[in-house]
PDB file of C-alpha atoms and ligand atoms in Angstrom:
ATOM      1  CA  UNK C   1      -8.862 -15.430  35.907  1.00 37.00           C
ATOM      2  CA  UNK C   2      -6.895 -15.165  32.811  1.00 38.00           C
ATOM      3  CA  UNK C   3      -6.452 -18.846  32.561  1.00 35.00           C
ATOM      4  CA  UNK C   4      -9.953 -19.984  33.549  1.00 34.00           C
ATOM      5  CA  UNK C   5     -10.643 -17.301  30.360  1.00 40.00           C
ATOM      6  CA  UNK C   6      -8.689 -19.272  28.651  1.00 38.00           C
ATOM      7  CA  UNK C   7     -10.050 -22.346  29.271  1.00 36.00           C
ATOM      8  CA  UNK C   8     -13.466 -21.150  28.469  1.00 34.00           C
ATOM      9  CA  UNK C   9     -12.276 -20.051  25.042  1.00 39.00           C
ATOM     10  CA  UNK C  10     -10.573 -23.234  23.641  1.00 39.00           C
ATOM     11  CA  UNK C  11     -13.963 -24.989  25.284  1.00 36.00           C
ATOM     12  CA  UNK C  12     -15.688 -22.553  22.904  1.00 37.00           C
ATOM     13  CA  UNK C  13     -13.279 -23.087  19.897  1.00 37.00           C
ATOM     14  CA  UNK C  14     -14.138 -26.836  20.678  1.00 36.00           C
ATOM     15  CA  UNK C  15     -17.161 -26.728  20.743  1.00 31.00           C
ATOM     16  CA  UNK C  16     -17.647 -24.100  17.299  1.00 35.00           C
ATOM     17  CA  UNK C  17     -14.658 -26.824  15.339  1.00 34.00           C
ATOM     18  CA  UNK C  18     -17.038 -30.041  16.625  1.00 31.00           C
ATOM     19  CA  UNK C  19     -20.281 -27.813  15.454  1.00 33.00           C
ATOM     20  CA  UNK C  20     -18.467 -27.353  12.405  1.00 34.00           C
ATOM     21  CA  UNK C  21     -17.473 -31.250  11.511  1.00 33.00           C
ATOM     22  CA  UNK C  22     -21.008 -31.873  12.201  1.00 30.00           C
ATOM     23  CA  UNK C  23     -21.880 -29.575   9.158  1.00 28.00           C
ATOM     24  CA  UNK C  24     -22.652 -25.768  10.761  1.00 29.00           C
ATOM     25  CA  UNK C  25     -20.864 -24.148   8.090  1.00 28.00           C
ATOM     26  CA  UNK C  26     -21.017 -20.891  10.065  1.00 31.00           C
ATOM     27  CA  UNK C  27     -20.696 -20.228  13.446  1.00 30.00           C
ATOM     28  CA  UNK C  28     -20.771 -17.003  15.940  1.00 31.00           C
ATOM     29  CA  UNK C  29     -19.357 -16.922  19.500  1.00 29.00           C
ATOM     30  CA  UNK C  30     -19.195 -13.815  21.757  1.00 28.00           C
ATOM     31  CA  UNK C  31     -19.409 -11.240  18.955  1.00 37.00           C
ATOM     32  CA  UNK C  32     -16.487 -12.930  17.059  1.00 48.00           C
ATOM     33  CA  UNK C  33     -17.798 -14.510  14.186  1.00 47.00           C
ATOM     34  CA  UNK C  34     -16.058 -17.491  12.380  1.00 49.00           C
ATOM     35  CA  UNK C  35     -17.497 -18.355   8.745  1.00 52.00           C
ATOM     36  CA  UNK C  36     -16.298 -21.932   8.935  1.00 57.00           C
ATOM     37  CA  UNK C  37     -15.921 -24.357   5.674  1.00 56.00           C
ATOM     38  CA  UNK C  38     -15.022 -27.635   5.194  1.00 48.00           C
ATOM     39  CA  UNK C  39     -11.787 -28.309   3.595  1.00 48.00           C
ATOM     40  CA  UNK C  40     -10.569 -30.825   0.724  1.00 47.00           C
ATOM     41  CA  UNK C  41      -9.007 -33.021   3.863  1.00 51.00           C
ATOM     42  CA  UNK C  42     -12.448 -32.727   5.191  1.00 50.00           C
ATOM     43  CA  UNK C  43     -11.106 -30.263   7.970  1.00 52.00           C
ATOM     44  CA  UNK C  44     -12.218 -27.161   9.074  1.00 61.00           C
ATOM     45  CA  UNK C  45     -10.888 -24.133   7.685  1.00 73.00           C
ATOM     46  CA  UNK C  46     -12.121 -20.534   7.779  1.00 85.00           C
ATOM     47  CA  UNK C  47     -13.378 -18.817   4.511  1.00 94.00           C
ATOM     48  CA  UNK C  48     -11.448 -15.817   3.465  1.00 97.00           C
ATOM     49  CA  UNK C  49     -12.204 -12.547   5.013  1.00 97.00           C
ATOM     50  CA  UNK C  50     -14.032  -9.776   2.913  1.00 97.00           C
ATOM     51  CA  UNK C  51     -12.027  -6.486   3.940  1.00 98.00           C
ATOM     52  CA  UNK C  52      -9.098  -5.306   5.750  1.00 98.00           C
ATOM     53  CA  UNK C  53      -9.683  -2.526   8.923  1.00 98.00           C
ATOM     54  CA  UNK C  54      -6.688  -0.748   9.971  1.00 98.00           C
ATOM     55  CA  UNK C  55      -7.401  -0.172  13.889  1.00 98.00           C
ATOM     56  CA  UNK C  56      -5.411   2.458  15.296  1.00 98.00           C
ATOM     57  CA  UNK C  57      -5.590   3.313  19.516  1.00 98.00           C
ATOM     58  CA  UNK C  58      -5.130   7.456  20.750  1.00 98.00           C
ATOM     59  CA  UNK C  59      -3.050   6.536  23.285  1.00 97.00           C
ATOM     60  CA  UNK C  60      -4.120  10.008  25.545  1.00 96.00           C
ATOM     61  CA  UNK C  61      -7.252   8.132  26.031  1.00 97.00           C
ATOM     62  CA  UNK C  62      -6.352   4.168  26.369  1.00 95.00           C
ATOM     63  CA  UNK C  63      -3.028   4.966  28.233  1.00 95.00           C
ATOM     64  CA  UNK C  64      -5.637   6.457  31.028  1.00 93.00           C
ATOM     65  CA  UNK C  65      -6.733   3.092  31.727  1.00 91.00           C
ATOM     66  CA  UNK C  66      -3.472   1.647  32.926  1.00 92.00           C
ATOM     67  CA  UNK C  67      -3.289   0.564  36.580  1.00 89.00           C
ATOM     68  CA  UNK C  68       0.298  -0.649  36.438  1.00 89.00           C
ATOM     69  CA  UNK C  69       3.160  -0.909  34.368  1.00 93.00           C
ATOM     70  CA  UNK C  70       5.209  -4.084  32.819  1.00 93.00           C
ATOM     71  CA  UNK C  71       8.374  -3.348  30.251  1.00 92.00           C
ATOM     72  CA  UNK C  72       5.977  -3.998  26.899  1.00 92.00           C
ATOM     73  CA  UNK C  73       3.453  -1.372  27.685  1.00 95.00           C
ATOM     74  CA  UNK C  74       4.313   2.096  25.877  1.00 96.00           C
ATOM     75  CA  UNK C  75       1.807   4.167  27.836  1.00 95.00           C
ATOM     76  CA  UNK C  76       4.706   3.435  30.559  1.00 95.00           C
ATOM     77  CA  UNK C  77       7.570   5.749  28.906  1.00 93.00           C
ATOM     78  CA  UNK C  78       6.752   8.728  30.315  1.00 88.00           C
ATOM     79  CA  UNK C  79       7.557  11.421  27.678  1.00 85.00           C
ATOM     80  CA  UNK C  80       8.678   8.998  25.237  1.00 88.00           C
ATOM     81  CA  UNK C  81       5.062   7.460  24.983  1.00 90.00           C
ATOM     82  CA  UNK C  82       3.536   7.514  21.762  1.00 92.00           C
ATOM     83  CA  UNK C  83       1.525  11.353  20.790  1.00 92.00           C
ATOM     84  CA  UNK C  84      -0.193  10.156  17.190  1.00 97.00           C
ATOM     85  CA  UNK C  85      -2.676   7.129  16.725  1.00 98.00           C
ATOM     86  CA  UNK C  86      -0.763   3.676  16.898  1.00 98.00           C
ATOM     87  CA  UNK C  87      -1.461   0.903  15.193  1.00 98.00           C
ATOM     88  CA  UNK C  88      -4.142  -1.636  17.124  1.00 97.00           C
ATOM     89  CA  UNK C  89      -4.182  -4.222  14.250  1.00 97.00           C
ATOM     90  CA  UNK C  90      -4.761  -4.945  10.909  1.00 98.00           C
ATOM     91  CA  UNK C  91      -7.922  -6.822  11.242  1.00 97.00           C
ATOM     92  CA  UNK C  92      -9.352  -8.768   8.213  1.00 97.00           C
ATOM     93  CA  UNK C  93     -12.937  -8.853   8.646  1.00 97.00           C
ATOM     94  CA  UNK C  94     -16.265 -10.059   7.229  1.00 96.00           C
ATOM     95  CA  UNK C  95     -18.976  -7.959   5.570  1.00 94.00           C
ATOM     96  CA  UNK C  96     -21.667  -8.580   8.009  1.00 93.00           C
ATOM     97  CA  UNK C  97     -19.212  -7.362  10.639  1.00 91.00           C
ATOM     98  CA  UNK C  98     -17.979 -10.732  11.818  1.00 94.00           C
ATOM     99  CA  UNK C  99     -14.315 -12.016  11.552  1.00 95.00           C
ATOM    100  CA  UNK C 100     -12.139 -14.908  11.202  1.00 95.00           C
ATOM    101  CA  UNK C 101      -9.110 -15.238  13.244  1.00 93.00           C
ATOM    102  CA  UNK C 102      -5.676 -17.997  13.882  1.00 92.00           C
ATOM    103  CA  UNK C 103      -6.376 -19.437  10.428  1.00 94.00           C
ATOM    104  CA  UNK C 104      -3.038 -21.352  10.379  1.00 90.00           C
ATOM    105  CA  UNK C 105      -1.315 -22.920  13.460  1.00 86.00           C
ATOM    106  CA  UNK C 106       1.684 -21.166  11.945  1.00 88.00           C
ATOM    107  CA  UNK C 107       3.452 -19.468  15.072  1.00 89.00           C
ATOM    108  CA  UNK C 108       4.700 -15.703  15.521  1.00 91.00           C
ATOM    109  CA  UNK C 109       8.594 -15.823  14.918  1.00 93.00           C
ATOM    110  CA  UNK C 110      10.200 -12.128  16.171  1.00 94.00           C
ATOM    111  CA  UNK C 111      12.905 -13.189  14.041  1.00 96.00           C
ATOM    112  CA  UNK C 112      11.054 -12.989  10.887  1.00 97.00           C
ATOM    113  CA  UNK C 113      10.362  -9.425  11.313  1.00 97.00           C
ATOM    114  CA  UNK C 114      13.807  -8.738  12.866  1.00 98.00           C
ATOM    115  CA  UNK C 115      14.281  -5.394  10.704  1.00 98.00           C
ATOM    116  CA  UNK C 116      10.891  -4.184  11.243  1.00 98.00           C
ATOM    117  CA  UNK C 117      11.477  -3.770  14.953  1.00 97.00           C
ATOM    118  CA  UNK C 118      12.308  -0.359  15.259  1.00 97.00           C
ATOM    119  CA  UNK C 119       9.241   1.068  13.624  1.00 98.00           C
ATOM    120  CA  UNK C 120       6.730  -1.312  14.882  1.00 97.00           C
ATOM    121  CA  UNK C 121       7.777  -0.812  18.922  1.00 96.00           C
ATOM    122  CA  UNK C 122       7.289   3.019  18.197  1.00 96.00           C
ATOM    123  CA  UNK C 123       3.978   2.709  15.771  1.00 98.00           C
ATOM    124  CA  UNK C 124       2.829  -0.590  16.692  1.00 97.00           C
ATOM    125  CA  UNK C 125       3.248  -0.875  20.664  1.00 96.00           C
ATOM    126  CA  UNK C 126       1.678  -2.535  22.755  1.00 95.00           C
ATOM    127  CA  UNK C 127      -0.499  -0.450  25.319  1.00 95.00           C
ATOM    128  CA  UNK C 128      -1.171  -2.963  28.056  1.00 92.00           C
ATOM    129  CA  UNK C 129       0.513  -5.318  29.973  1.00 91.00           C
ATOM    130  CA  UNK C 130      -2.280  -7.997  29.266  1.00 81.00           C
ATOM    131  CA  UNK C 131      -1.708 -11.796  27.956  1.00 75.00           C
ATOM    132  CA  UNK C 132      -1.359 -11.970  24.251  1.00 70.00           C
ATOM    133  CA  UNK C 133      -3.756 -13.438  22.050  1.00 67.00           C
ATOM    134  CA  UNK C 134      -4.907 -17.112  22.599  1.00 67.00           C
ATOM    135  CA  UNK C 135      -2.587 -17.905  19.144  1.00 73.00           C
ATOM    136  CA  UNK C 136       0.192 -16.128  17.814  1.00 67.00           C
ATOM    137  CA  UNK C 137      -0.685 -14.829  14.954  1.00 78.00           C
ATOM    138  CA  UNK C 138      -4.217 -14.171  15.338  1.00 91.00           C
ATOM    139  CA  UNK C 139      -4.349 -12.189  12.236  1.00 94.00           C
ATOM    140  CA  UNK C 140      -1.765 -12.109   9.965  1.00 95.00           C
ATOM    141  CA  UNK C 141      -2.317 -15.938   9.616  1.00 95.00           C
ATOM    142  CA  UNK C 142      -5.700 -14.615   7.957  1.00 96.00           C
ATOM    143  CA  UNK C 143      -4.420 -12.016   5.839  1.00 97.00           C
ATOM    144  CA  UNK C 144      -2.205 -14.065   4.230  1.00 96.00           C
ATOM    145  CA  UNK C 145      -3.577 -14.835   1.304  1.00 96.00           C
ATOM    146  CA  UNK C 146      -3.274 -10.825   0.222  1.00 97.00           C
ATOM    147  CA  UNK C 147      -0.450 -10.190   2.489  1.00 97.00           C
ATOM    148  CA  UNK C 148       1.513 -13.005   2.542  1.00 96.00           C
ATOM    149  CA  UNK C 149       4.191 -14.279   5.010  1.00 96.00           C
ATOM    150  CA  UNK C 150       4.416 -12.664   8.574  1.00 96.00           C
ATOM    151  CA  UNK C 151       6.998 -10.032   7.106  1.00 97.00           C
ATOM    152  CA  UNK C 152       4.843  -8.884   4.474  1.00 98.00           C
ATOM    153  CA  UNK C 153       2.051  -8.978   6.880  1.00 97.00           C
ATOM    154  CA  UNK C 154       3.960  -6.474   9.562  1.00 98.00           C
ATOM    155  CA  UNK C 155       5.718  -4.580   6.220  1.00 98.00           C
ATOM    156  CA  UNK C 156       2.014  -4.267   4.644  1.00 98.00           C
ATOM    157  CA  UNK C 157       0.258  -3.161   7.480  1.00 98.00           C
ATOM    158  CA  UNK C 158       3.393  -0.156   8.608  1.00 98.00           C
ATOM    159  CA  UNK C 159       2.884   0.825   4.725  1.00 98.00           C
ATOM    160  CA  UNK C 160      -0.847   1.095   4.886  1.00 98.00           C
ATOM    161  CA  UNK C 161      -0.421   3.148   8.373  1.00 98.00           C
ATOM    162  CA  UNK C 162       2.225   5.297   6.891  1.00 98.00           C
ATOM    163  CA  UNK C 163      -0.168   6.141   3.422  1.00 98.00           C
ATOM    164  CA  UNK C 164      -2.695   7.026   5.006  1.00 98.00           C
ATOM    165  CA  UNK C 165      -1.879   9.056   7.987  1.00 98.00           C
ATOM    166  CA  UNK C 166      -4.630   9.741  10.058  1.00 98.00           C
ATOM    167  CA  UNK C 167      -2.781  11.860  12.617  1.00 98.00           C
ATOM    168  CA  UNK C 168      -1.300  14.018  10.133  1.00 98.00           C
ATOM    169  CA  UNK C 169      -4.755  14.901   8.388  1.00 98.00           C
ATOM    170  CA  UNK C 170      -6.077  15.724  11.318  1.00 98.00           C
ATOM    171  CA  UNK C 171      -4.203  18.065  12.777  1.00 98.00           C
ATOM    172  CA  UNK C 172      -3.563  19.680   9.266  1.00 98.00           C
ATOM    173  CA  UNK C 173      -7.359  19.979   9.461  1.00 98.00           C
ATOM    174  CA  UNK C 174      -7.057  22.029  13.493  1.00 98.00           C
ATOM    175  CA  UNK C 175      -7.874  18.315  15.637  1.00 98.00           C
ATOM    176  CA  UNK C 176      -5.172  18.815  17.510  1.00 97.00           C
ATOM    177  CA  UNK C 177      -4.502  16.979  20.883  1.00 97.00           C
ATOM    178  CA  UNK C 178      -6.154  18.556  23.561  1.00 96.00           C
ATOM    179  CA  UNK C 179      -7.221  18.209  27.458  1.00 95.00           C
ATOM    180  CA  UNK C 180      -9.557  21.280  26.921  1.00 97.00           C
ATOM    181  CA  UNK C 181     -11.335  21.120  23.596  1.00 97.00           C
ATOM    182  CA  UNK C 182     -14.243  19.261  22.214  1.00 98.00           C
ATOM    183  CA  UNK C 183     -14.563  18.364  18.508  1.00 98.00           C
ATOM    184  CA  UNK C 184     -17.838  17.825  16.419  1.00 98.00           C
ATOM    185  CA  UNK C 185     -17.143  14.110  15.847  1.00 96.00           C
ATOM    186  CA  UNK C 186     -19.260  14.760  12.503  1.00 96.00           C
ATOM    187  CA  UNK C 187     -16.231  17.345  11.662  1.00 97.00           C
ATOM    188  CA  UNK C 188     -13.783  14.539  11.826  1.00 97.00           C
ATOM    189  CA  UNK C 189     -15.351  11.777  10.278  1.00 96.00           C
ATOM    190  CA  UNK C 190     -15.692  14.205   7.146  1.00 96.00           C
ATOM    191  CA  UNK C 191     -12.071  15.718   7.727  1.00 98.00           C
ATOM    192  CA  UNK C 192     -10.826  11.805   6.867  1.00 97.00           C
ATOM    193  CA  UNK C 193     -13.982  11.165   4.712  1.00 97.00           C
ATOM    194  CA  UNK C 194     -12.790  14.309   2.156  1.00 98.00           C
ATOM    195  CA  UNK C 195      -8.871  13.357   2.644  1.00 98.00           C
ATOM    196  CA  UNK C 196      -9.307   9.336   2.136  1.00 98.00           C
ATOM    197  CA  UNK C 197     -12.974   9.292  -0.083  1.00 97.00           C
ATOM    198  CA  UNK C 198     -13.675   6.339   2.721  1.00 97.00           C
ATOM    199  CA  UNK C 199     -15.640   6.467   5.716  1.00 96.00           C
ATOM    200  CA  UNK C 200     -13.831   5.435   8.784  1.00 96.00           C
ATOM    201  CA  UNK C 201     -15.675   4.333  12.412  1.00 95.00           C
ATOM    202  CA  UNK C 202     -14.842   5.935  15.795  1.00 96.00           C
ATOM    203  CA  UNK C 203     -14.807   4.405  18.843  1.00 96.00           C
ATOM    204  CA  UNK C 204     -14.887   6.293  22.239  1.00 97.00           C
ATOM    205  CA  UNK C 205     -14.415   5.912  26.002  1.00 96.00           C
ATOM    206  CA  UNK C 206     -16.219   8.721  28.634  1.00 95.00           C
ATOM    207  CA  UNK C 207     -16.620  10.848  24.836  1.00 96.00           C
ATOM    208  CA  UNK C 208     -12.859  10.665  24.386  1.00 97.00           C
ATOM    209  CA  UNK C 209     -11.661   9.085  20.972  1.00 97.00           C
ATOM    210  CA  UNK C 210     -10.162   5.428  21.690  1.00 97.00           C
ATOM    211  CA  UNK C 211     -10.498   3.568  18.813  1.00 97.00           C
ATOM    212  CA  UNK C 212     -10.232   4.705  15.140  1.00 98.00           C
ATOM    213  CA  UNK C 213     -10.761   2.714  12.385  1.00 97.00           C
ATOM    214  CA  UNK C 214     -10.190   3.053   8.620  1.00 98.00           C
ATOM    215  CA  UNK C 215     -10.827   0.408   6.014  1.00 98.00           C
ATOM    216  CA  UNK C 216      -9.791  -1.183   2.646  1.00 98.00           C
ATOM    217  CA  UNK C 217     -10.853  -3.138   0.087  1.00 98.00           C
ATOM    218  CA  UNK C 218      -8.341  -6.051  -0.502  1.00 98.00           C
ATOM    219  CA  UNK C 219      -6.098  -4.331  -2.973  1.00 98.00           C
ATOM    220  CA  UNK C 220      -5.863  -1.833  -0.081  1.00 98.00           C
ATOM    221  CA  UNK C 221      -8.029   0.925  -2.149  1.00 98.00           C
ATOM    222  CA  UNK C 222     -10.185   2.912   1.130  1.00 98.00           C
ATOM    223  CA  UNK C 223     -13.845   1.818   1.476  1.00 97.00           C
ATOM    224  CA  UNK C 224     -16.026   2.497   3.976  1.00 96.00           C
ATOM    225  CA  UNK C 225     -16.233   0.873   7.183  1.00 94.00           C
ATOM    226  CA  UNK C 226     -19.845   0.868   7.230  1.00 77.00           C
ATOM    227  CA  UNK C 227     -21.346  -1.438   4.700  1.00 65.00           C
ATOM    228  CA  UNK C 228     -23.956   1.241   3.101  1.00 57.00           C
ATOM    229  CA  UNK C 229     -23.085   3.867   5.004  1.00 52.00           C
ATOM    230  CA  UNK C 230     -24.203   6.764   2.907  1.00 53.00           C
ATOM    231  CA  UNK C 231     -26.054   8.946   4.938  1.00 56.00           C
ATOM    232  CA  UNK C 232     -24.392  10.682   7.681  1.00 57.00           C
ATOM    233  CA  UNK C 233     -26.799   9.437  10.389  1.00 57.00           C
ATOM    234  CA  UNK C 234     -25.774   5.667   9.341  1.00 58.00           C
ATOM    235  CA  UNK C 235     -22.200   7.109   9.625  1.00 57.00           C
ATOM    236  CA  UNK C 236     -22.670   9.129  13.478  1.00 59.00           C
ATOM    237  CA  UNK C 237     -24.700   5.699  14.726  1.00 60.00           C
ATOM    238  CA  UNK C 238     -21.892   3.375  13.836  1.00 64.00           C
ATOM    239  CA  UNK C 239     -19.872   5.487  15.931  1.00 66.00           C
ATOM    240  CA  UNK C 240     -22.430   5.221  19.141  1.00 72.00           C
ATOM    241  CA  UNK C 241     -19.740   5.084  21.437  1.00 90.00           C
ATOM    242  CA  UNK C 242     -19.223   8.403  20.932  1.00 95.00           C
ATOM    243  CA  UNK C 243     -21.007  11.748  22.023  1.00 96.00           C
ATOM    244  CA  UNK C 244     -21.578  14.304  19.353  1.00 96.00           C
ATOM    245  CA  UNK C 245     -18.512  16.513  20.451  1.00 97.00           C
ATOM    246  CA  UNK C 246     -15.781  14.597  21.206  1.00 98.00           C
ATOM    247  CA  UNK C 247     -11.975  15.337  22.947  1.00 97.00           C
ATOM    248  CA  UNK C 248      -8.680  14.393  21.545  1.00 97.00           C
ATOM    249  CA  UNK C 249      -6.641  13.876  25.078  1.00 97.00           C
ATOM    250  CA  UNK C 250      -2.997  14.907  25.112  1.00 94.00           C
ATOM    251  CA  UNK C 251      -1.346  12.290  26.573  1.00 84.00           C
ATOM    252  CA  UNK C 252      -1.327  12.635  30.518  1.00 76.00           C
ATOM    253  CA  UNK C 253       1.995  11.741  31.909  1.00 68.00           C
ATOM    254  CA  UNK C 254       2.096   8.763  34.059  1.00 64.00           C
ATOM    255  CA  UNK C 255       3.645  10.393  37.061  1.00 49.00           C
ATOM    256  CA  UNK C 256       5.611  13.359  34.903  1.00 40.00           C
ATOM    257  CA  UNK C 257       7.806  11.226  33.276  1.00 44.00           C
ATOM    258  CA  UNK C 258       8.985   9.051  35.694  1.00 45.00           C
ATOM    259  CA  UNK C 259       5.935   6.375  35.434  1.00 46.00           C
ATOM    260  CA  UNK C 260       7.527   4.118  37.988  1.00 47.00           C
ATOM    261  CA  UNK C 261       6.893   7.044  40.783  1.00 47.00           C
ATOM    262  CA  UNK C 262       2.777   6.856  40.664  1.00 53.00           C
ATOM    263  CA  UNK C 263       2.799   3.032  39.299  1.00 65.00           C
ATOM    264  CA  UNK C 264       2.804  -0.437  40.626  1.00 70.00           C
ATOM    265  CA  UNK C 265       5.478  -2.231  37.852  1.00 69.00           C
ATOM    266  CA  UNK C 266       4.088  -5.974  37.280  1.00 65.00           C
ATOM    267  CA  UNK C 267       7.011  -8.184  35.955  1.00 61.00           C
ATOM    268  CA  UNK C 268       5.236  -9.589  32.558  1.00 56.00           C
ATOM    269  CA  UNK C 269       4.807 -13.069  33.665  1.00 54.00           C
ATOM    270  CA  UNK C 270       3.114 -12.252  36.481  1.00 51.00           C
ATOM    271  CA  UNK C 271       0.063 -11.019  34.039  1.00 48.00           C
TER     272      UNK C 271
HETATM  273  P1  5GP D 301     -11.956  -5.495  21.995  1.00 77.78           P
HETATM  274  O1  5GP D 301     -12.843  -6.334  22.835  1.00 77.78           O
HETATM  275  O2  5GP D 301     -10.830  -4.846  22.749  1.00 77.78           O
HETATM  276  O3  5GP D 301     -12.683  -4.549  21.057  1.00 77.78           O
HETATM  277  O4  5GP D 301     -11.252  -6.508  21.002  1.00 77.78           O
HETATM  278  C1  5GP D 301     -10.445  -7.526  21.468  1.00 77.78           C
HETATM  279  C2  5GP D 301      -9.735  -8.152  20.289  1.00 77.78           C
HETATM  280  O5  5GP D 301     -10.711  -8.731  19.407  1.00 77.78           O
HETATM  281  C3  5GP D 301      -8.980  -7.153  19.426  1.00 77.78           C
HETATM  282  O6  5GP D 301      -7.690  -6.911  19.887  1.00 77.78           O
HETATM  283  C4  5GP D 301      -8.972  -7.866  18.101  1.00 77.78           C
HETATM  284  O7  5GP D 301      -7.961  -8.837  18.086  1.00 77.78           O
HETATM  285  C5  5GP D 301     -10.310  -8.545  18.073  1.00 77.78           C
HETATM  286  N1  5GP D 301     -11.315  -7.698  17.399  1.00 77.78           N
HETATM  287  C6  5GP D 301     -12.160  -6.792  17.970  1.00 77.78           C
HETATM  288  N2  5GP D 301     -12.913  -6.197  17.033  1.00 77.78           N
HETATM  289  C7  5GP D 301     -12.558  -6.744  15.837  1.00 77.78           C
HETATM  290  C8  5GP D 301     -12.975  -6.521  14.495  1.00 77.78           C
HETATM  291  O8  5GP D 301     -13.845  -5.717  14.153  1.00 77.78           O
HETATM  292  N3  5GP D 301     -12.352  -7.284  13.550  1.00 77.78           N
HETATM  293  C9  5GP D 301     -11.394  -8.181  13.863  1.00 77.78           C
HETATM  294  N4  5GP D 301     -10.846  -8.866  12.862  1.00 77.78           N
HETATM  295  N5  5GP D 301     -10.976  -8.410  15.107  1.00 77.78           N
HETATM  296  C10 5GP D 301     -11.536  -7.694  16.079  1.00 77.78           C
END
C-alpha cells in the first residue's frame, strides 16, 4: 500500500515537473500546492514560500491513534512519552494556503545535527511508526533561504518552539491537560492571541485538540495564521475541525507504562 502510494506520488510529481517544462508556472496536487518557476538553467524550481507555521501535535490526542508500536514512535514510552505540544514541523507555506516542499535534492544527514539530538528526540519525536517523507528533507530544503543549512534549520525551528511556548501559556492561563474538562476553544485561541499578538489555527480529532499551529513572518515576528483573520468568526471557522468546547487529553498510558503489554511492536522496516 505504502509503495503503490508511493508510486502514485512520484507519477504525480512527474506529471506536475512535465506540466511545469511545458510552461504551467503553478501547479496544485492533492491539497499540496507547488508554485513552480522556471529557473536560469531552464529547470524547474519552486518559488520561495511566503511564511513559516510552527506545527506542534498534543500527543494525549494523536498518541490515541496508535495501533502498534516500532522503537521511533514516542507515544510508545509509557510514562516517559511526551506531556506538552511537540514539534510536528516547521512548515514554510504560501499565502493562499498552499506550500512548496523537497526544494533541493540535498539529503537529511543525522550527522549534521549530531548535537541537537537530545532535544529534538524529546521535543521533536516522532509519533508514528509510518514511512518518512517521500524526500529527506521535505522542508528544511525550503526554508533555507531564511534558515539556512540543515543545522540552522533544526537549531531555528527548537529556538522558535522554545520562544514561544505554547504549553507553558496555556496552562499559566488554567488549560491544563485533562480527560474530564472541556475548554471554550474561543478561550484559547485568545489566551495565545493576547500572549503572542498572532492568531494561531487549531486542529482537532473527535473535539480533542490535535494539531496546533502558530505562525511567523520570515524574520520569525508572529502573524496570524489566517490571512485576514480579524474577526473572531474568520478565526473559530479556520479551526472547523474543532467543536466550540474542546478537551486537552492527558496522555493515556499505552498499557500503564509498559506499552509492549497492550501493543503489537512492528520492527520499523516492516512499515
Ligand atoms: P496531514 O495530511 O497529516 O495534515 O499532513 C501530512 C504532511 O503534509 C505533513 O506532515 C506535512 O509534511 C505536510 N503538510 C500538511 N499541511 C501542511 C501545511 O499547511 N504546510 C506545509 N508546508 N506542509 C503541510
Amino acid at each position: 500500500m505504502a509503495v503503490l502510494s508511493a508510486k502514485l506520488a512520484s507519477a504525480a510529481l512527474a506529471f506536475i515537473l512535465v506540466a511545469a517544462s511545458l510552461g504551467l508556472i503553478e501547479a496544485r496536487e492533492a491539497g499540496i500546492g507547488i508554485g513552480i518557476e522556471i529557473g536560469s538553467r531552464g529547470k524547474p524550481r519552486q518559488r520561495e514560500f511566503d511564511y513559516f507555521n510552527l506545527a506542534l501535535q498534543w500527543p494525549g490526542t494523536y498518541c490515541q491513534r496508535t495501533r502498534h508500536c516500532c522503537s521511533s514512535n514516542a507515544c510508545c514510552r509509557g510514562s516517559n512519552s511526551p506531556s506538552v505540544f511537540t514539534i510536528h514541523g516547521l512548515w514554510p507555506d504560501y499565502n493562499d494556503g498552499t506550500w512548496p516542499a523537497c526544494c533541493t535534492r540535498k539529503h537529511f544527514d543525522e550527522k549534521e545535527i549530531s548535537t541537537l539530538l537530545d532535544p529534538l528526540e524529546k521535543y521533536w519525536p516522532s509519533l508514528s511508526c509510518g514511512n518518512p517523507s517521500s524526500c529527506h528533507e521535505k522542508h528544511g530544503t525550503c526554508s533555507a533561504p531564511v534558515t539556512g543549512d540543515e543545522y540552522n534549520y533544526f537549531l531555528t525551528t527548537l529556538n522558535v518552539y522554545f520562544k514561544y511556548n505554547v504549553t507553558k501559556v496555556l496552562n499559566e492561563a488554567g488549560y491544563v491537560p485533562s480527560n474530564t474538562e472541556k475548554y471554550p476553544l474561543r478561550g484559547i485561541v485568545s489566551v495565545i492571541q493576547n500572549a503572542f499578538h498572532a492568531t494561531p489555527k487549531l486542529a482537532c480529532r473527535n473535539g480533542a485538540v490535535e494539531e496546533l499551529h502558530i505562525c511567523f513572518y520570515k524574520d520569525f515576528k508572529p502573524r496570524d495564521c489566517v490571512v485576514g483573520s480579524s474577526s473572531s468568526s474568520d478565526v473559530l471557522s479556520s479551526s472547523n475541525s474543532c467543536p466550540n468546547y474542546i478537551s486537552l487529553p492527558a496522555y493515556a498510558s499505552l498499557g500503564a507504562g509498559n506499552a509492549e503489554s497492550k501493543l503489537s511492536w512492528v520492527p520499523d522496516d516492516v512499515l
